[in-house]
Coordinates of C-alpha atoms and ligand atoms in Angstrom, one line a residue:
X110 CA -47.8 -6.4 18.6
X111 CA -48.5 -4.9 22.2
X112 CA -50.6 -7.2 24.7
X113 CA -52.5 -6.2 27.7
X114 CA -53.1 -9.4 29.2
X115 CA -50.4 -11.6 27.8
X116 CA -46.3 -11.0 27.3
X117 CA -45.0 -12.6 23.9
X118 CA -42.1 -13.4 22.5
X119 CA -39.9 -15.9 20.6
X120 CA -37.1 -17.4 22.1
X121 CA -35.3 -19.2 19.2
X122 CA -37.7 -21.3 17.3
X123 CA -39.9 -21.2 20.1
X124 CA -42.9 -18.5 20.4
X125 CA -43.0 -18.6 24.4
X126 CA -46.7 -16.8 25.6
X127 CA -47.1 -15.9 29.3
X128 CA -50.7 -15.1 30.8
X129 CA -50.2 -11.9 32.7
X130 CA -52.9 -10.1 34.6
X131 CA -51.4 -11.0 38.1
X132 CA -54.0 -9.3 40.2
X133 CA -56.5 -11.3 39.3
X134 CA -54.1 -14.8 39.0
X135 CA -54.5 -14.7 35.1
X136 CA -58.2 -15.3 35.3
X137 CA -59.7 -15.7 31.4
X138 CA -61.6 -12.6 30.3
X139 CA -62.4 -11.9 26.7
X140 CA -59.7 -9.9 26.2
X141 CA -57.3 -13.0 27.0
X142 CA -59.2 -14.8 24.2
X143 CA -58.9 -12.1 21.8
X144 CA -55.3 -11.6 22.4
X145 CA -54.4 -15.2 23.0
X146 CA -55.9 -15.8 19.2
X147 CA -54.0 -13.0 17.9
X148 CA -50.7 -14.5 19.7
X149 CA -51.6 -18.1 18.0
X150 CA -52.3 -17.0 14.6
X151 CA -49.0 -14.6 14.7
X152 CA -46.9 -18.1 15.8
X153 CA -48.7 -19.9 13.5
X154 CA -48.1 -17.9 10.7
X155 CA -43.9 -17.1 11.2
X156 CA -42.1 -19.8 10.2
X157 CA -39.3 -19.6 11.4
X158 CA -41.5 -20.3 14.7
X159 CA -41.5 -24.2 15.1
X160 CA -43.8 -25.1 18.7
X161 CA -45.0 -22.6 21.1
X162 CA -44.9 -22.9 25.4
X163 CA -47.9 -21.0 26.8
X164 CA -47.6 -20.4 30.7
X165 CA -48.3 -18.0 33.3
X166 CA -46.7 -17.0 36.8
X167 CA -45.7 -18.8 39.6
X168 CA -48.8 -18.6 41.6
X169 CA -51.2 -19.5 39.0
X170 CA -51.7 -20.6 35.0
X171 CA -55.1 -19.4 35.4
X172 CA -57.6 -19.3 38.3
X173 CA -60.5 -19.8 35.9
X174 CA -62.9 -18.0 34.0
X175 CA -63.2 -14.2 34.9
X176 CA -65.8 -14.8 37.5
X177 CA -66.5 -10.9 37.8
X178 CA -67.1 -10.7 33.9
X179 CA -69.1 -13.6 34.1
X180 CA -71.3 -12.6 37.2
X181 CA -73.6 -10.3 35.8
X182 CA -74.6 -12.2 32.5
X183 CA -78.4 -14.3 32.0
X184 CA -79.2 -16.8 29.9
X185 CA -79.9 -14.5 26.8
X186 CA -76.6 -13.3 26.9
X187 CA -74.6 -16.2 26.8
X188 CA -76.7 -18.1 24.9
X189 CA -77.1 -15.6 21.8
X190 CA -73.0 -14.5 22.0
X191 CA -72.5 -18.3 22.7
X192 CA -70.2 -17.4 25.6
X193 CA -67.1 -19.1 26.2
X194 CA -67.2 -20.9 22.3
X195 CA -64.6 -18.9 20.9
X196 CA -62.2 -20.8 23.1
X197 CA -62.3 -24.0 20.7
X198 CA -60.2 -21.7 18.6
X199 CA -57.6 -21.8 20.7
X200 CA -57.1 -25.7 20.3
X201 CA -57.3 -25.4 16.5
X202 CA -53.6 -24.3 16.3
X203 CA -51.5 -26.6 14.1
X204 CA -48.2 -26.5 15.3
X205 CA -47.6 -27.8 19.2
X206 CA -48.2 -25.9 22.3
X207 CA -46.6 -27.2 25.6
X208 CA -48.6 -26.1 28.6
X209 CA -45.9 -25.0 31.6
X210 CA -48.2 -25.0 34.6
X211 CA -47.1 -23.7 38.2
X212 CA -49.9 -23.2 40.9
X213 CA -53.4 -23.2 40.0
X214 CA -54.6 -24.4 36.9
X215 CA -58.7 -24.1 37.6
X216 CA -61.8 -24.3 35.8
X217 CA -61.1 -22.4 32.7
X218 CA -57.7 -22.5 32.8
X219 CA -57.3 -26.2 33.9
X220 CA -59.2 -26.9 30.2
X221 CA -56.9 -24.1 28.7
X222 CA -54.1 -26.1 29.8
X223 CA -56.2 -28.9 27.9
X224 CA -56.1 -27.5 25.0
X225 CA -52.6 -27.6 24.6
X226 CA -50.5 -30.8 23.2
X227 CA -49.7 -31.5 26.5
X228 CA -48.6 -30.2 30.3
X229 CA -45.4 -30.4 32.2
X230 CA -46.0 -29.2 35.7
X231 CA -44.2 -27.8 38.1
X232 CA -44.7 -29.8 41.4
X233 CA -47.0 -26.8 43.0
X234 CA -49.4 -27.6 40.2
X235 CA -53.1 -27.7 41.3
X236 CA -55.6 -28.4 38.7
X237 CA -59.3 -28.4 39.2
X238 CA -62.9 -28.2 37.8
X239 CA -64.4 -26.2 40.5
X240 CA -67.5 -24.7 38.5
X241 CA -69.7 -26.6 40.4
X242 CA -68.8 -25.2 43.4
X243 CA -70.7 -21.5 41.7
X244 CA -73.4 -23.3 40.2
X245 CA -72.3 -23.6 37.1
X246 CA -70.2 -26.7 34.9
X247 CA -67.3 -26.3 33.3
X248 CA -67.7 -24.8 29.9
X249 CA -64.9 -24.8 27.9
X250 CA -64.3 -28.0 27.7
X251 CA -63.5 -29.8 31.6
X252 CA -65.8 -32.6 31.3
X253 CA -65.2 -33.6 27.8
X254 CA -61.0 -33.6 28.1
X255 CA -60.9 -34.1 31.2
X256 CA -62.9 -37.2 30.7
X257 CA -60.4 -38.1 27.7
X258 CA -57.1 -37.4 29.8
X259 CA -57.8 -39.1 33.1
X260 CA -61.0 -41.5 32.1
X261 CA -64.8 -41.4 33.8
X262 CA -64.1 -41.5 37.8
X263 CA -61.5 -38.8 38.1
X264 CA -63.3 -37.2 35.8
X265 CA -66.7 -37.5 37.7
X266 CA -65.1 -37.3 41.0
X267 CA -63.5 -33.5 40.2
X268 CA -66.2 -32.2 38.4
X269 CA -68.7 -33.3 40.7
X270 CA -66.9 -32.5 44.2
X271 CA -64.9 -29.5 42.7
X272 CA -61.8 -30.7 44.3
X273 CA -58.1 -30.2 43.4
X274 CA -55.7 -32.5 42.0
X275 CA -52.4 -31.9 43.1
X276 CA -49.1 -32.4 40.3
X277 CA -48.3 -35.9 41.6
X278 CA -52.3 -37.3 40.9
X279 CA -52.4 -35.8 37.5
X280 CA -49.0 -37.1 36.3
X281 CA -51.0 -40.7 37.9
X282 CA -53.9 -40.0 36.3
X283 CA -52.3 -39.0 33.1
X284 CA -53.0 -35.7 33.0
X285 CA -49.6 -34.4 32.6
X286 CA -46.8 -35.5 30.9
X287 CA -43.8 -34.8 33.2
X288 CA -43.8 -33.1 36.6
X289 CA -41.0 -30.7 37.3
X290 CA -39.4 -28.7 40.1
X291 CA -40.5 -25.5 40.1
X292 CA -37.2 -23.7 39.2
X293 CA -36.9 -25.9 36.2
X294 CA -40.3 -25.5 35.2
X295 CA -40.0 -22.6 32.3
X296 CA -36.4 -24.5 30.7
X297 CA -37.8 -27.8 30.5
X298 CA -41.0 -26.6 28.6
X299 CA -38.8 -24.6 26.3
X300 CA -36.3 -27.8 26.1
X301 CA -39.2 -30.0 24.9
X302 CA -40.6 -27.2 22.5
X303 CA -36.8 -26.2 21.4
X304 CA -36.6 -30.0 20.3
X305 CA -40.0 -30.3 18.4
X306 CA -38.7 -27.5 16.3
X307 CA -35.7 -28.9 15.6
X308 CA -37.5 -31.5 13.7
X309 CA -38.7 -31.8 10.1
X310 CA -42.4 -29.6 10.4
X311 CA -43.9 -31.5 8.4
X312 CA -43.6 -34.5 10.3
X313 CA -44.0 -32.5 13.2
X314 CA -48.0 -31.3 12.4
X315 CA -48.9 -34.8 11.1
X316 CA -47.7 -36.7 14.4
X317 CA -49.9 -33.9 16.3
X318 CA -53.1 -34.7 13.5
X319 CA -52.8 -38.7 13.8
X320 CA -52.3 -37.9 18.1
X321 CA -55.5 -36.0 18.2
X322 CA -57.0 -38.4 15.7
X323 CA -57.3 -40.9 18.5
X324 CA -59.8 -39.4 20.3
X325 CA -62.4 -38.6 17.3
X326 CA -62.4 -41.6 15.4
X327 CA -62.5 -45.6 15.4
X328 CA -59.5 -47.6 16.1
X329 CA -59.9 -48.9 12.1
X330 CA -59.8 -45.3 10.8
X331 CA -57.3 -43.9 13.1
X332 CA -54.7 -46.9 11.6
X333 CA -55.8 -46.1 8.3
X334 CA -55.7 -42.2 8.3
X335 CA -52.4 -42.6 10.5
X336 CA -50.6 -44.8 7.6
X337 CA -51.7 -42.5 4.7
X338 CA -49.7 -40.0 6.5
X339 CA -46.9 -42.0 7.4
X340 CA -46.3 -42.9 3.7
X341 CA -47.3 -39.1 2.7
X342 CA -43.5 -38.5 4.4
X343 CA -42.3 -40.5 1.8
X344 CA -43.1 -37.7 -0.3
X345 CA -40.6 -35.3 1.8
X346 CA -37.0 -34.3 1.1
X347 CA -36.9 -34.5 4.7
X348 CA -37.5 -38.2 5.0
X349 CA -34.5 -38.8 2.9
X350 CA -32.7 -36.6 4.7
X351 CA -33.7 -38.1 8.0
X352 CA -32.6 -41.9 7.1
X353 CA -29.5 -40.9 5.5
X354 CA -27.9 -38.9 7.8
X355 CA -29.3 -41.9 10.5
X356 CA -27.0 -43.9 7.9
X357 CA -24.0 -42.0 8.0
X358 CA -23.8 -41.4 11.8
X359 CA -24.8 -37.4 11.7
X360 CA -27.3 -35.0 12.3
X361 CA -29.6 -34.2 10.2
X362 CA -30.1 -31.0 8.5
X363 CA -34.5 -30.8 8.1
X364 CA -35.3 -28.1 5.3
X365 CA -38.9 -28.4 6.7
X366 CA -39.9 -29.8 2.9
Ligands
LIG513 C1 -61.8 -13.1 38.5 C2 -60.4 -14.4 40.3 C3 -60.7 -15.6 40.1 C4 -61.5 -15.5 38.6 C5 -59.1 -15.2 41.4 N1 -59.4 -13.8 40.9 N2 -60.0 -15.9 40.8 N3 -61.1 -13.2 39.1 N4 -62.4 -14.5 38.1 N5 -61.7 -16.7 38.6 C6 -59.1 -13.1 41.7 C7 -59.7 -12.5 42.9 O1 -61.1 -12.1 43.4 C8 -58.7 -11.8 43.8 O2 -58.7 -10.6 43.7 C9 -57.3 -12.3 43.1 O3 -57.7 -13.0 42.0 C10 -56.4 -13.3 44.2 O4 -57.4 -14.3 44.7 P1 -57.6 -14.7 46.0 O5 -59.1 -15.5 46.0 O6 -57.8 -13.8 46.9 O7 -56.6 -15.6 46.4 P2 -56.4 -16.8 47.1 O8 -56.8 -16.4 48.9 O9 -54.9 -17.4 47.0 O10 -57.4 -18.1 46.6 C11 -56.8 -18.5 45.3 C12 -57.9 -19.4 44.2 C13 -58.9 -18.4 44.1 C14 -58.5 -20.5 45.5 C15 -57.4 -19.8 43.1 O11 -58.8 -17.5 43.7 C16 -60.5 -18.8 44.0 O12 -60.7 -20.2 44.5 N6 -60.5 -18.9 43.0 C17 -61.9 -18.9 41.8 C18 -61.4 -20.5 41.3 C19 -62.8 -20.8 40.5 O13 -63.4 -21.0 40.8 N7 -62.3 -20.8 38.8 C20 -63.5 -21.1 37.8 C21 -64.1 -20.3 37.5 S1 -65.1 -20.7 36.3 P3 -59.2 -9.4 44.3 O14 -59.5 -8.2 43.6 O15 -60.6 -9.9 45.1 O16 -58.2 -9.2 45.8 C22 -64.8 -21.2 35.1 C23 -65.5 -21.4 34.1 C24 -65.5 -21.9 33.1 O17 -63.4 -21.0 34.8 C25 -66.8 -22.2 32.3 C26 -67.9 -22.6 32.4 C27 -68.9 -21.2 33.1

């Protein structure tokens, strides 16, 4: 399939999606959304792919929703078609997605990075929710996912002032999992994704589901959910293989079964 706003390729068992609207700093318009959902669906269906990396350019991961597309819309337009509602589907993919962020991740760009399972940032990364400076507020999850990621104090600061956070502050705040030199960014993300893809698929999918449940439910229900998933993995061949390989001091050969 060919894409207008993305470059989509397989790197071994890793699906690599590169946002590609350089003239607009990868601003997210309706074509990007449509194509991102297509690319996700293709990788989700492809048994050879075990994890995905989503990245942008050196200058910008994405500088937000496309302001030129939004500027003429009125309330009836955006409400009637639940404008930006489709982005929720991007976060529904079951395979792990790592965001590799260099440069600007602003507004919808920051929100898209936060829809991924974790963020690896270049030292040049800048995160922000500047919607307030445009007379609106975050509309793709910024007020919710940022608050869960960094807590109320920093989320309020970012959402109310629109200021940017650099990579070091984002790492201190818990928004990103690792910060690396700019020339290491893509390799670091691809290596992490390749490692995930080499592990037993059912356990990887359940691990993602279990961590995400922590944000949705009580501790008691979350612990029960985790335990049931953990127990269910004893029905897989890969549990026997993983534990037998450890005892036999060899690498496991997982079959994703
Ligand atoms: C459309 C954008 C854009 C955007 C940049 N461009 N961001 N186009 N939507 N979000 C375009 C510029 O218009 C310009 O095109 C080109 O990309 C290069 O940008 P410059 O501004 O010339 O670059 P620079 O001076 O380096 O500044 C970089 C920047 C700035 C700080 C990132 O572009 C910026 O502030 N962008 C907007 C950031 C923002 O407010 N994002 C939130 C969007 S709202 P031309 O053709 O003019 O040269 C959002 C809402 C989500 O995401 C949901 C709530 C509604």
